[in-house]
Coordinates of C-alpha atoms in Angstrom, one line a residue:
X790 CA 69.0 48.0 23.8
X791 CA 69.2 48.7 20.1
X792 CA 71.4 50.5 17.6
X793 CA 70.5 53.8 15.9
X794 CA 70.7 53.8 12.1
X795 CA 72.4 56.8 10.6
X796 CA 73.8 58.1 7.3
X797 CA 76.2 55.6 5.9
X798 CA 78.8 58.3 5.3
X799 CA 78.7 59.4 8.9
X800 CA 78.3 56.0 10.5
X801 CA 81.2 54.9 12.7
X802 CA 79.7 52.6 15.3
X803 CA 76.1 51.8 16.1
X804 CA 74.7 53.9 19.0
X805 CA 73.2 51.9 21.8
X806 CA 70.3 53.0 23.9
X807 CA 69.6 51.8 27.4
X808 CA 66.0 53.0 27.6
X809 CA 63.2 54.2 25.4
X810 CA 63.5 57.7 26.9
X811 CA 67.2 57.8 26.1
X812 CA 66.5 56.7 22.5
X813 CA 63.8 59.3 22.0
X814 CA 66.1 62.1 23.2
X815 CA 69.0 61.1 21.0
X816 CA 66.8 60.5 18.0
X817 CA 65.3 63.9 18.4
X818 CA 68.6 65.8 18.9
X819 CA 70.5 64.0 16.1
X820 CA 67.8 63.6 13.4
X821 CA 64.7 65.8 13.9
X822 CA 66.1 68.9 15.6
X823 CA 68.4 69.8 12.6
X824 CA 65.4 69.8 10.3
X825 CA 63.3 71.9 12.7
X826 CA 66.1 74.5 13.1
X827 CA 66.7 74.7 9.4
X828 CA 63.0 75.5 8.6
X829 CA 62.1 77.7 11.6
X830 CA 59.7 75.1 13.0
X831 CA 60.2 76.6 16.4
X832 CA 59.0 80.0 15.2
X833 CA 56.0 78.8 13.3
X834 CA 54.7 75.8 15.2
X835 CA 56.2 74.6 18.5
X836 CA 59.3 75.3 20.7
X837 CA 62.2 72.8 20.7
X838 CA 61.9 69.8 23.0
X839 CA 64.2 69.4 26.0
X840 CA 65.4 66.4 28.0
X841 CA 62.7 67.1 30.6
X842 CA 60.0 66.6 28.0
X843 CA 61.1 63.0 27.5
X844 CA 61.9 62.3 31.2
X845 CA 58.8 63.8 32.9
X846 CA 56.0 61.7 34.4
X847 CA 52.7 61.4 32.5
X848 CA 50.6 64.5 32.8
X849 CA 46.8 64.9 32.9
X850 CA 45.3 68.2 31.8
X851 CA 41.9 69.2 33.2
X852 CA 39.9 71.7 31.1
X853 CA 36.4 73.0 31.6
X854 CA 34.2 76.0 32.3
X855 CA 34.1 77.4 35.8
X856 CA 32.4 75.4 38.5
X857 CA 32.5 72.1 36.6
X858 CA 34.5 70.5 39.4
X859 CA 38.1 70.5 38.0
X860 CA 39.8 71.3 41.3
X861 CA 37.4 69.1 43.2
X862 CA 38.2 66.2 40.8
X863 CA 41.9 66.6 41.6
X864 CA 41.1 66.7 45.3
X865 CA 39.0 63.5 44.9
X866 CA 41.8 61.7 43.1
X867 CA 44.5 62.5 45.7
X868 CA 42.2 62.6 48.7
X869 CA 44.3 65.5 49.9
X870 CA 44.3 69.3 49.6
X871 CA 47.1 70.9 47.6
X872 CA 48.7 74.3 47.9
X873 CA 46.9 77.0 46.0
X874 CA 43.7 75.0 45.9
X875 CA 40.5 77.1 45.9
X876 CA 37.0 75.6 45.4
X877 CA 33.7 77.5 45.1
X878 CA 30.7 78.0 42.8
X879 CA 32.2 81.2 41.4
X880 CA 35.3 81.3 39.2
X881 CA 37.9 80.5 41.9
X882 CA 40.9 79.0 40.1
X883 CA 42.5 81.9 38.2
X884 CA 45.9 80.2 37.5
X885 CA 47.4 77.3 35.8
X886 CA 48.5 75.0 38.6
X887 CA 50.9 72.1 37.9
X888 CA 50.3 69.6 40.8
X889 CA 53.4 67.5 41.1
X890 CA 55.2 65.3 43.6
X891 CA 57.6 66.8 46.1
X892 CA 59.2 65.8 49.3
X893 CA 57.9 68.9 51.0
X894 CA 54.7 70.8 50.5
X895 CA 55.0 74.2 48.8
X896 CA 54.5 76.4 45.8
X897 CA 56.9 77.3 43.1
X898 CA 56.0 80.6 41.2
X899 CA 55.8 80.5 37.4
X900 CA 58.9 82.7 36.8
X901 CA 61.0 80.4 38.9
X902 CA 59.4 77.3 37.4
X903 CA 60.3 78.1 33.8
X904 CA 64.0 78.2 34.6
X905 CA 64.1 74.8 36.2
X906 CA 65.8 72.4 33.8
X907 CA 64.3 69.4 35.6
X908 CA 60.7 70.6 34.9
X909 CA 59.1 70.4 31.4
X910 CA 57.9 74.0 31.4
X911 CA 60.9 76.1 30.3
X912 CA 59.4 77.0 26.9
X913 CA 56.4 78.5 28.6
X914 CA 58.3 81.7 29.1
X915 CA 57.4 82.6 25.5
X916 CA 53.9 83.5 26.7
X917 CA 55.2 86.4 28.8
X918 CA 54.8 87.7 32.3
X919 CA 51.0 88.0 32.2
X920 CA 50.9 84.2 31.9
X921 CA 53.8 83.4 34.2
X922 CA 52.1 85.5 37.0
X923 CA 49.2 83.1 36.6
X924 CA 51.2 79.9 36.6
X925 CA 52.6 77.9 39.6
X926 CA 53.6 74.5 40.6
X927 CA 52.1 73.0 43.8
X928 CA 54.4 70.3 45.2
X929 CA 53.4 67.8 47.9
X930 CA 54.1 64.3 49.0
X931 CA 51.3 62.2 47.7
X932 CA 51.3 58.6 46.3
X933 CA 49.2 59.5 43.3
X934 CA 51.7 62.1 42.2
X935 CA 54.5 59.6 42.3
X936 CA 53.2 58.3 39.0
X937 CA 51.5 61.2 37.3
X938 CA 51.3 65.0 37.4
X939 CA 48.0 66.9 37.1
X940 CA 47.5 70.4 35.5
X941 CA 44.6 72.4 36.8
X942 CA 43.5 75.3 34.6
X943 CA 41.4 78.4 35.1
X944 CA 37.7 78.1 34.5
X945 CA 36.6 79.0 31.0
X946 CA 34.2 81.9 30.9
X947 CA 31.8 83.3 28.3
X948 CA 32.0 86.7 26.8
X949 CA 34.5 88.5 24.6
X950 CA 35.6 90.9 27.4
X951 CA 36.7 88.2 29.8
X952 CA 38.6 86.4 27.1
X953 CA 40.6 89.5 26.1
X954 CA 41.3 90.6 29.7
X955 CA 43.4 87.5 30.5
X956 CA 46.5 89.2 29.1
X957 CA 47.8 86.1 27.3
X958 CA 46.6 83.7 24.6
X959 CA 44.7 81.2 26.7
X960 CA 43.9 78.8 23.9
X961 CA 47.6 78.8 22.7
X962 CA 48.7 77.9 26.3
X963 CA 46.3 75.0 26.4
X964 CA 47.5 73.9 23.0
X965 CA 51.1 74.0 24.3
X966 CA 50.1 71.7 27.2
X967 CA 48.0 69.5 24.9
X968 CA 51.1 68.6 22.8
X969 CA 52.9 67.4 25.9
X970 CA 50.3 65.8 28.2
X971 CA 49.2 62.2 28.1
X972 CA 45.5 62.7 28.8
X973 CA 43.1 65.7 28.4
X974 CA 40.0 65.6 30.4
X975 CA 37.2 67.9 29.4
X976 CA 34.7 68.4 32.3
X977 CA 31.1 69.4 31.9
X978 CA 28.5 70.2 34.5
X979 CA 25.2 68.3 34.1
X980 CA 23.4 71.5 35.0
X981 CA 25.0 73.8 32.4
X982 CA 26.0 72.4 29.1
X983 CA 26.3 75.6 27.2
X984 CA 29.6 75.7 25.4
X985 CA 30.9 79.3 25.4
X986 CA 32.8 80.9 22.6
X987 CA 36.0 80.6 24.4
X988 CA 35.4 76.9 25.3
X989 CA 34.7 76.2 21.6
X990 CA 37.9 78.0 20.7
X991 CA 39.8 75.9 23.2
X992 CA 38.3 72.6 21.9
X993 CA 39.3 73.7 18.4
X994 CA 42.9 74.2 19.6
X995 CA 42.9 70.7 20.9
X996 CA 41.6 69.2 17.6
X997 CA 44.9 67.6 16.7
X998 CA 44.9 65.6 20.0
X999 CA 41.6 63.8 19.9
X1000 CA 43.3 60.6 20.9
X1001 CA 44.1 62.1 24.3
X1002 CA 40.7 63.6 25.0
X1003 CA 38.2 62.1 27.5
X1004 CA 35.0 63.8 28.5
X1005 CA 33.6 63.8 32.0
X1006 CA 29.9 64.7 32.6
X1007 CA 30.2 65.7 36.3
X1008 CA 27.6 66.3 39.0
X1009 CA 25.3 63.8 37.3
X1010 CA 23.9 62.8 40.7
X1011 CA 22.0 66.1 40.9
X1012 CA 19.5 65.2 38.2
X1013 CA 16.9 62.4 37.7
X1014 CA 17.5 59.6 35.3
X1015 CA 15.2 60.9 32.6
X1016 CA 16.9 64.3 32.7
X1017 CA 20.3 62.7 32.7
X1018 CA 19.5 60.9 29.4
X1019 CA 18.5 64.2 27.8
X1020 CA 21.6 66.0 29.1
X1021 CA 23.8 63.2 27.8
X1022 CA 22.2 63.4 24.4
X1023 CA 22.5 67.2 24.3
X1024 CA 26.2 66.9 25.3
X1025 CA 27.0 64.4 22.5
X1026 CA 25.2 66.6 20.0
X1027 CA 27.1 69.7 21.1
X1028 CA 30.5 67.9 21.0
X1029 CA 29.7 66.5 17.6
X1030 CA 29.4 70.0 16.2
X1031 CA 32.8 71.1 17.6
X1032 CA 34.9 67.9 17.5
X1033 CA 34.5 67.2 13.8
X1034 CA 35.3 63.5 13.8
X1035 CA 33.2 60.4 12.8
X1036 CA 34.2 58.6 16.1
X1037 CA 32.2 59.3 19.2
X1038 CA 34.3 60.7 22.0
X1039 CA 34.2 58.7 25.3
X1040 CA 32.1 60.3 27.9
X1041 CA 32.3 59.3 31.6
X1042 CA 29.2 60.0 33.7
X1043 CA 29.3 60.4 37.4
X1044 CA 29.8 62.5 40.5
X1045 CA 33.5 62.8 41.1
X1046 CA 33.9 63.9 44.7
X1047 CA 33.7 62.4 48.1
X1048 CA 30.2 63.7 49.1
X1049 CA 27.0 61.6 49.4
X1050 CA 25.1 61.1 46.1
X1051 CA 22.1 63.5 46.0
X1052 CA 20.1 61.1 43.9
X1053 CA 21.4 57.5 44.2
X1054 CA 19.2 56.0 41.5
X1055 CA 22.2 55.6 39.1
X1056 CA 24.7 54.5 41.7
X1057 CA 25.8 51.4 39.8
X1058 CA 26.2 53.4 36.6
X1059 CA 28.4 56.0 38.4
X1060 CA 30.5 53.3 40.0
X1061 CA 31.1 51.5 36.7
X1062 CA 32.0 54.8 35.0
X1063 CA 34.4 55.8 37.7
X1064 CA 36.0 52.4 37.5
X1065 CA 36.6 52.8 33.8
X1066 CA 38.0 56.3 34.1
X1067 CA 40.3 55.3 36.9
X1068 CA 41.5 52.4 34.9
X1069 CA 42.2 54.7 32.0
X1070 CA 44.2 57.1 34.2
X1071 CA 46.0 54.2 36.0
X1072 CA 47.3 52.9 32.6
X1073 CA 49.1 56.2 31.7
X1074 CA 52.5 55.3 33.3
X1075 CA 52.5 52.0 31.5
X1076 CA 51.8 53.7 28.1
X1077 CA 53.9 56.8 28.7
X1078 CA 56.8 55.7 26.5
X1079 CA 54.4 54.8 23.7
X1080 CA 52.7 58.1 23.9
X1081 CA 56.0 60.0 23.7
X1082 CA 57.0 57.9 20.7
X1083 CA 53.7 58.7 19.1
X1084 CA 54.0 62.4 19.7
X1085 CA 57.6 62.4 18.3
X1086 CA 56.2 60.8 15.1
X1087 CA 53.5 63.5 14.8
X1088 CA 56.1 66.2 15.4
X1089 CA 58.3 64.8 12.7
X1090 CA 55.5 64.8 10.2
X1091 CA 54.6 68.4 11.0
X1092 CA 58.3 69.4 10.6
X1093 CA 58.2 67.8 7.2
X1094 CA 55.4 70.3 6.3
X1095 CA 57.9 73.1 6.3
X1096 CA 60.4 71.3 4.1
X1097 CA 60.5 72.7 0.6
X1098 CA 60.3 69.5 -1.5
X1099 CA 60.9 70.7 -5.1
X1100 CA 61.1 67.2 -6.5
X1101 CA 57.5 66.2 -5.5
X1102 CA 55.2 68.9 -6.6
X1103 CA 52.2 66.5 -6.6
X1104 CA 52.3 66.4 -2.8
X1105 CA 53.3 70.1 -2.3
X1106 CA 51.4 73.3 -2.4
X1107 CA 53.6 76.3 -3.1
X1108 CA 53.1 79.5 -1.2
X1109 CA 54.5 82.6 -3.0
X1110 CA 54.7 85.8 -1.0
X1111 CA 55.8 89.1 -2.5
X1112 CA 56.7 92.3 -0.8
X1113 CA 58.8 95.3 -1.5
X1114 CA 62.0 93.5 -0.5
X1115 CA 61.5 90.3 -2.4
X1116 CA 60.5 89.4 -5.9
X1117 CA 58.1 86.6 -5.5
X1118 CA 60.4 84.4 -3.3
X1119 CA 58.9 81.0 -2.6
X1120 CA 59.3 80.7 1.2
X1121 CA 57.7 77.4 1.9
X1122 CA 55.8 74.5 0.5
X1123 CA 53.3 72.5 2.6
X1124 CA 53.0 68.8 2.4
X1125 CA 49.3 68.3 2.0
X1126 CA 48.1 64.7 1.9
X1127 CA 44.4 64.1 2.4
X1128 CA 43.2 65.7 5.7
X1129 CA 46.5 67.5 6.2
X1130 CA 47.8 68.1 9.7
X1131 CA 48.9 71.6 8.9
X1132 CA 46.9 73.9 11.2
X1133 CA 47.8 77.2 9.5
X1134 CA 46.7 76.8 5.9
X1135 CA 43.1 77.5 4.9
X1136 CA 42.0 76.2 1.5
X1137 CA 39.6 78.9 0.4
X1138 CA 39.3 77.8 -3.2
X1139 CA 40.4 74.7 -5.2
X1140 CA 43.3 76.6 -6.8
X1141 CA 44.1 79.3 -4.3
X1142 CA 45.4 79.2 -0.8
X1143 CA 45.4 81.9 2.0
X1144 CA 47.5 81.9 5.1
X1145 CA 45.5 82.1 8.3
X1146 CA 45.7 85.3 10.4
X1147 CA 48.3 84.0 12.9
X1148 CA 50.7 83.0 10.1
X1149 CA 50.1 86.3 8.3
X1150 CA 51.1 88.3 11.4
X1151 CA 54.2 86.1 12.0
X1152 CA 55.3 86.3 8.3
X1153 CA 54.8 90.1 8.3
X1154 CA 57.8 90.4 10.6
X1155 CA 60.1 87.9 8.7
X1156 CA 63.0 88.6 6.4
X1157 CA 62.1 86.3 3.5
X1158 CA 65.6 86.4 2.1
X1159 CA 66.8 84.5 5.2
X1160 CA 64.6 81.5 4.6
X1161 CA 66.8 78.5 3.5
X1162 CA 66.4 76.6 0.3
X1163 CA 65.5 72.9 0.2
X1164 CA 67.8 70.5 1.9
X1165 CA 66.8 67.0 0.8
X1166 CA 69.5 65.4 3.1
X1167 CA 67.8 66.7 6.2
X1168 CA 64.5 65.3 5.0
X1169 CA 66.1 62.0 4.2
X1170 CA 67.5 61.7 7.7
X1171 CA 64.0 62.2 9.1
X1172 CA 62.5 59.7 6.6
X1173 CA 65.1 57.2 7.8
X1174 CA 64.2 57.8 11.4
X1175 CA 60.5 57.2 10.7
X1176 CA 61.1 54.1 8.6
X1177 CA 63.8 52.4 10.6
X1178 CA 64.7 53.8 14.0
X1179 CA 61.1 54.3 15.2
X1180 CA 60.2 50.7 14.3
X1181 CA 63.1 49.4 16.3
X1182 CA 62.3 51.7 19.2
X1183 CA 58.7 50.4 19.1
X1184 CA 60.1 46.9 19.9
X1185 CA 62.0 48.3 22.8
X1186 CA 58.7 50.0 24.1
X1187 CA 57.0 46.6 24.2
X1188 CA 60.0 45.1 26.0
X1189 CA 59.9 47.8 28.7
X1190 CA 56.1 47.4 29.1
X1191 CA 56.6 43.6 29.6
X1192 CA 59.3 44.2 32.1
X1193 CA 57.2 46.5 34.3
X1194 CA 53.7 45.0 34.2
X1195 CA 52.6 46.4 37.6
X1196 CA 53.4 50.0 36.7
X1197 CA 50.2 51.9 37.5
X1198 CA 48.9 54.9 39.5
X1199 CA 48.4 54.0 43.2
X1200 CA 47.2 55.7 46.3
X1201 CA 44.3 58.2 46.9
X1202 CA 41.0 57.3 45.4
X1203 CA 42.6 54.6 43.3
X1204 CA 43.1 52.5 46.5
X1205 CA 39.8 53.2 48.0
X1206 CA 37.9 50.5 46.2
X1207 CA 40.8 48.2 45.3
X1208 CA 40.0 45.7 48.1
X1209 CA 37.2 44.8 50.5
X1210 CA 33.4 44.9 50.2
X1211 CA 33.3 48.4 48.5
X1212 CA 35.2 47.3 45.4
X1213 CA 33.2 47.7 42.2
X1214 CA 30.8 44.8 41.8
X1215 CA 31.7 43.2 45.1
X1216 CA 28.8 40.9 46.3
X1217 CA 27.0 41.3 43.0
X1218 CA 26.4 39.0 40.1
X1219 CA 28.7 36.0 40.3
X1220 CA 30.1 37.5 43.5
X1221 CA 26.8 37.3 45.3
X1222 CA 27.1 35.3 48.5
X1223 CA 30.9 35.5 48.7
X1224 CA 30.8 36.3 52.4
X1225 CA 28.0 33.9 53.3
X1226 CA 28.4 30.6 55.1
X1227 CA 25.6 29.0 53.2
X1228 CA 25.8 28.1 49.5
X1229 CA 24.1 31.1 47.7
X1230 CA 22.4 28.8 45.1
X1231 CA 20.7 26.8 47.9
X1232 CA 17.9 29.4 48.4
X1233 CA 16.6 28.8 44.8
X1234 CA 17.6 25.2 44.6
X1235 CA 14.0 23.8 45.4
X1236 CA 12.7 25.6 42.2
X1237 CA 15.6 24.2 40.1
X1238 CA 15.1 20.7 41.5
X1239 CA 11.5 20.7 40.2
X1240 CA 12.8 21.3 36.7
X1241 CA 15.7 18.9 37.2
X1242 CA 13.4 15.9 38.0
X1243 CA 11.2 16.6 35.0
X1244 CA 14.2 15.8 32.8
X1245 CA 14.2 12.2 33.9
X1246 CA 17.7 12.0 35.4
X1247 CA 19.5 8.6 35.3
X1248 CA 21.6 7.7 38.4
X1249 CA 20.9 11.2 39.7
X1250 CA 22.3 13.0 36.6
X1251 CA 21.0 14.5 33.4
X1252 CA 22.8 14.4 30.1
X1253 CA 24.0 17.3 28.1
X1254 CA 21.2 16.9 25.5
X1255 CA 18.6 17.0 28.3
X1256 CA 20.1 20.0 30.0
X1257 CA 20.4 21.8 26.7
X1258 CA 16.6 21.6 26.1
X1259 CA 16.0 23.5 29.3
X1260 CA 19.0 25.9 29.1
X1261 CA 18.2 27.2 25.6
X1262 CA 14.9 28.5 27.0
X1263 CA 16.9 31.4 28.4
X1264 CA 17.5 32.6 24.8
X1265 CA 21.2 33.2 25.6
X1266 CA 23.6 32.6 22.7
X1267 CA 25.2 29.1 22.4
X1268 CA 28.6 30.6 23.2
X1269 CA 27.4 31.9 26.5
X1270 CA 25.5 28.7 27.4
X1271 CA 28.6 26.7 26.5
X1272 CA 30.6 28.7 29.0
X1273 CA 28.0 28.2 31.6
X1274 CA 28.0 24.4 31.0
X1275 CA 31.8 24.3 31.5
X1276 CA 31.5 26.2 34.8
X1277 CA 28.6 24.2 36.1
X1278 CA 30.1 20.7 35.2
X1279 CA 32.5 20.9 38.1
X1280 CA 33.6 17.3 38.0
X1281 CA 33.8 17.4 34.2
X1282 CA 32.1 14.1 33.6
X1283 CA 29.8 15.4 30.9
X1284 CA 26.7 15.2 33.1
X1285 CA 25.0 17.5 35.6
X1286 CA 23.7 16.3 39.0
X1287 CA 21.1 18.3 40.9
X1288 CA 23.6 20.7 42.5
X1289 CA 25.4 21.3 39.2
X1290 CA 22.1 21.8 37.4
X1291 CA 21.1 24.4 40.0
X1292 CA 24.5 26.1 39.6
X1293 CA 23.9 26.3 35.8
X1294 CA 20.6 27.9 36.3
X1295 CA 22.1 30.3 38.8
X1296 CA 24.7 31.4 36.3
X1297 CA 22.0 31.9 33.7
X1298 CA 20.2 34.2 36.1
X1299 CA 23.5 36.1 36.7
X1300 CA 23.9 36.6 33.0
X1301 CA 20.3 37.6 32.4
X1302 CA 20.6 40.3 35.1
X1303 CA 23.4 41.9 33.1
X1304 CA 26.5 40.7 34.9
X1305 CA 29.5 39.1 33.3
X1306 CA 30.4 35.4 33.9
X1307 CA 33.6 34.6 35.7
X1308 CA 36.5 33.1 33.8
X1309 CA 36.8 30.4 36.6
X1310 CA 34.2 29.3 39.1
X1311 CA 34.6 31.2 42.3
X1312 CA 35.1 29.1 45.4
X1313 CA 31.8 30.2 47.1
X1314 CA 29.8 28.9 44.0
X1315 CA 31.3 25.4 44.1
X1316 CA 28.6 23.0 45.2
X1317 CA 29.0 21.7 48.8
X1318 CA 29.4 18.1 47.7
X1319 CA 32.3 19.1 45.3
X1320 CA 34.3 21.1 47.7

């Protein structure tokens, strides 16, 4: 619980927040929303936020060309069919489907969905009936959906005709979702990596949300290892041309469905990649409050773009528009630090600016005389929010995370490998022999004993100096060998007997085979005489 700082003239008593969500809602309504309304932020950039935007569960947006496995991916996560689901090699999903938790299975049409104040979709009515007729909510009782919601999207096609025939701005709808979801998953088919014009346009629309984007190279079990390497390289090259950032986007390789692998050569790789992706998705509920806080900060900075700061011309670029009804009225100034966030200003020449076509069309219908002049007080309130209130709310986020450490997505495919012998890495590496009655090191112990007795043990033990001469032959770093020594010296007497020496060599073998060492020695690796 913390107090909200406010203008000293208006301050009566500190406002107290019970939760981060409550704090975000009240900060937005009292400090950021007035600035947005004054400078027409909702007309030029993004609709106003509502309580449902702060209260809703984390959302995952799936985007990809047709037949890349988006709907199958959702089915794989939930291990259950959902209403409205259609799967096939042709373009089957022709609607945006919000897959959400509900006590009873059913479908809510788009027109009814956008008037539900409990759902975060009310502002989608701005995209018209053509979109709403292709939008629905599939509700069903599923443990996965108790923690997250998933947005399935129509498959992206190539060709100008198909793009225009949708009847609504497909890229703009995806951008609307991108601002509000917690994770964006771009799916690619290992057999067809061509990025169509529409897909390229969609990725460009997501360019301000790179931190949310993850890439899945699906159906990777259908090609050989050598081909997979080439496909992966081609995908990274293609993405590098579209996503213009120096960082390499994270790509998960695998086959995300419940059918047998066609080519099982890369089974271990696919299992490791699936584990990493599932871990990323499972962490969304825990990081949801931080994501909403981060998005509010980004929104506040974009709102400042439309503020007319006459006092700081070094950081402002003036846009003067003249028509028959106005005499060169300055209608806006754009805050342009290096690599500006403003999406609608194109810098064509060092000393000239041109508004991009979407802004030109929007401005053509505006009455410039109704644009308000600069209001430094509104900007100061937002500056105060960013400098003080957000910092305090960040502390509250950490406190909430610490209070709910077990908050994670459960059920469905997330539970399939949680326990038992089919968990990732079970029975491999340091886990080898976990279910065996005999000590797993015993099968190689005769070979290790030959080396042990060449080191001239005293009273059945070798010193650290003697063991080091043999262990360094593995060429492992001293930091790794030091950890192996601590694990192998079970009785912690500074010496190794024949069983401990064999254990040390077994752990060296585990590391050389590419597995990680355990933090503590598992019970099945403890030498029989030390149990």
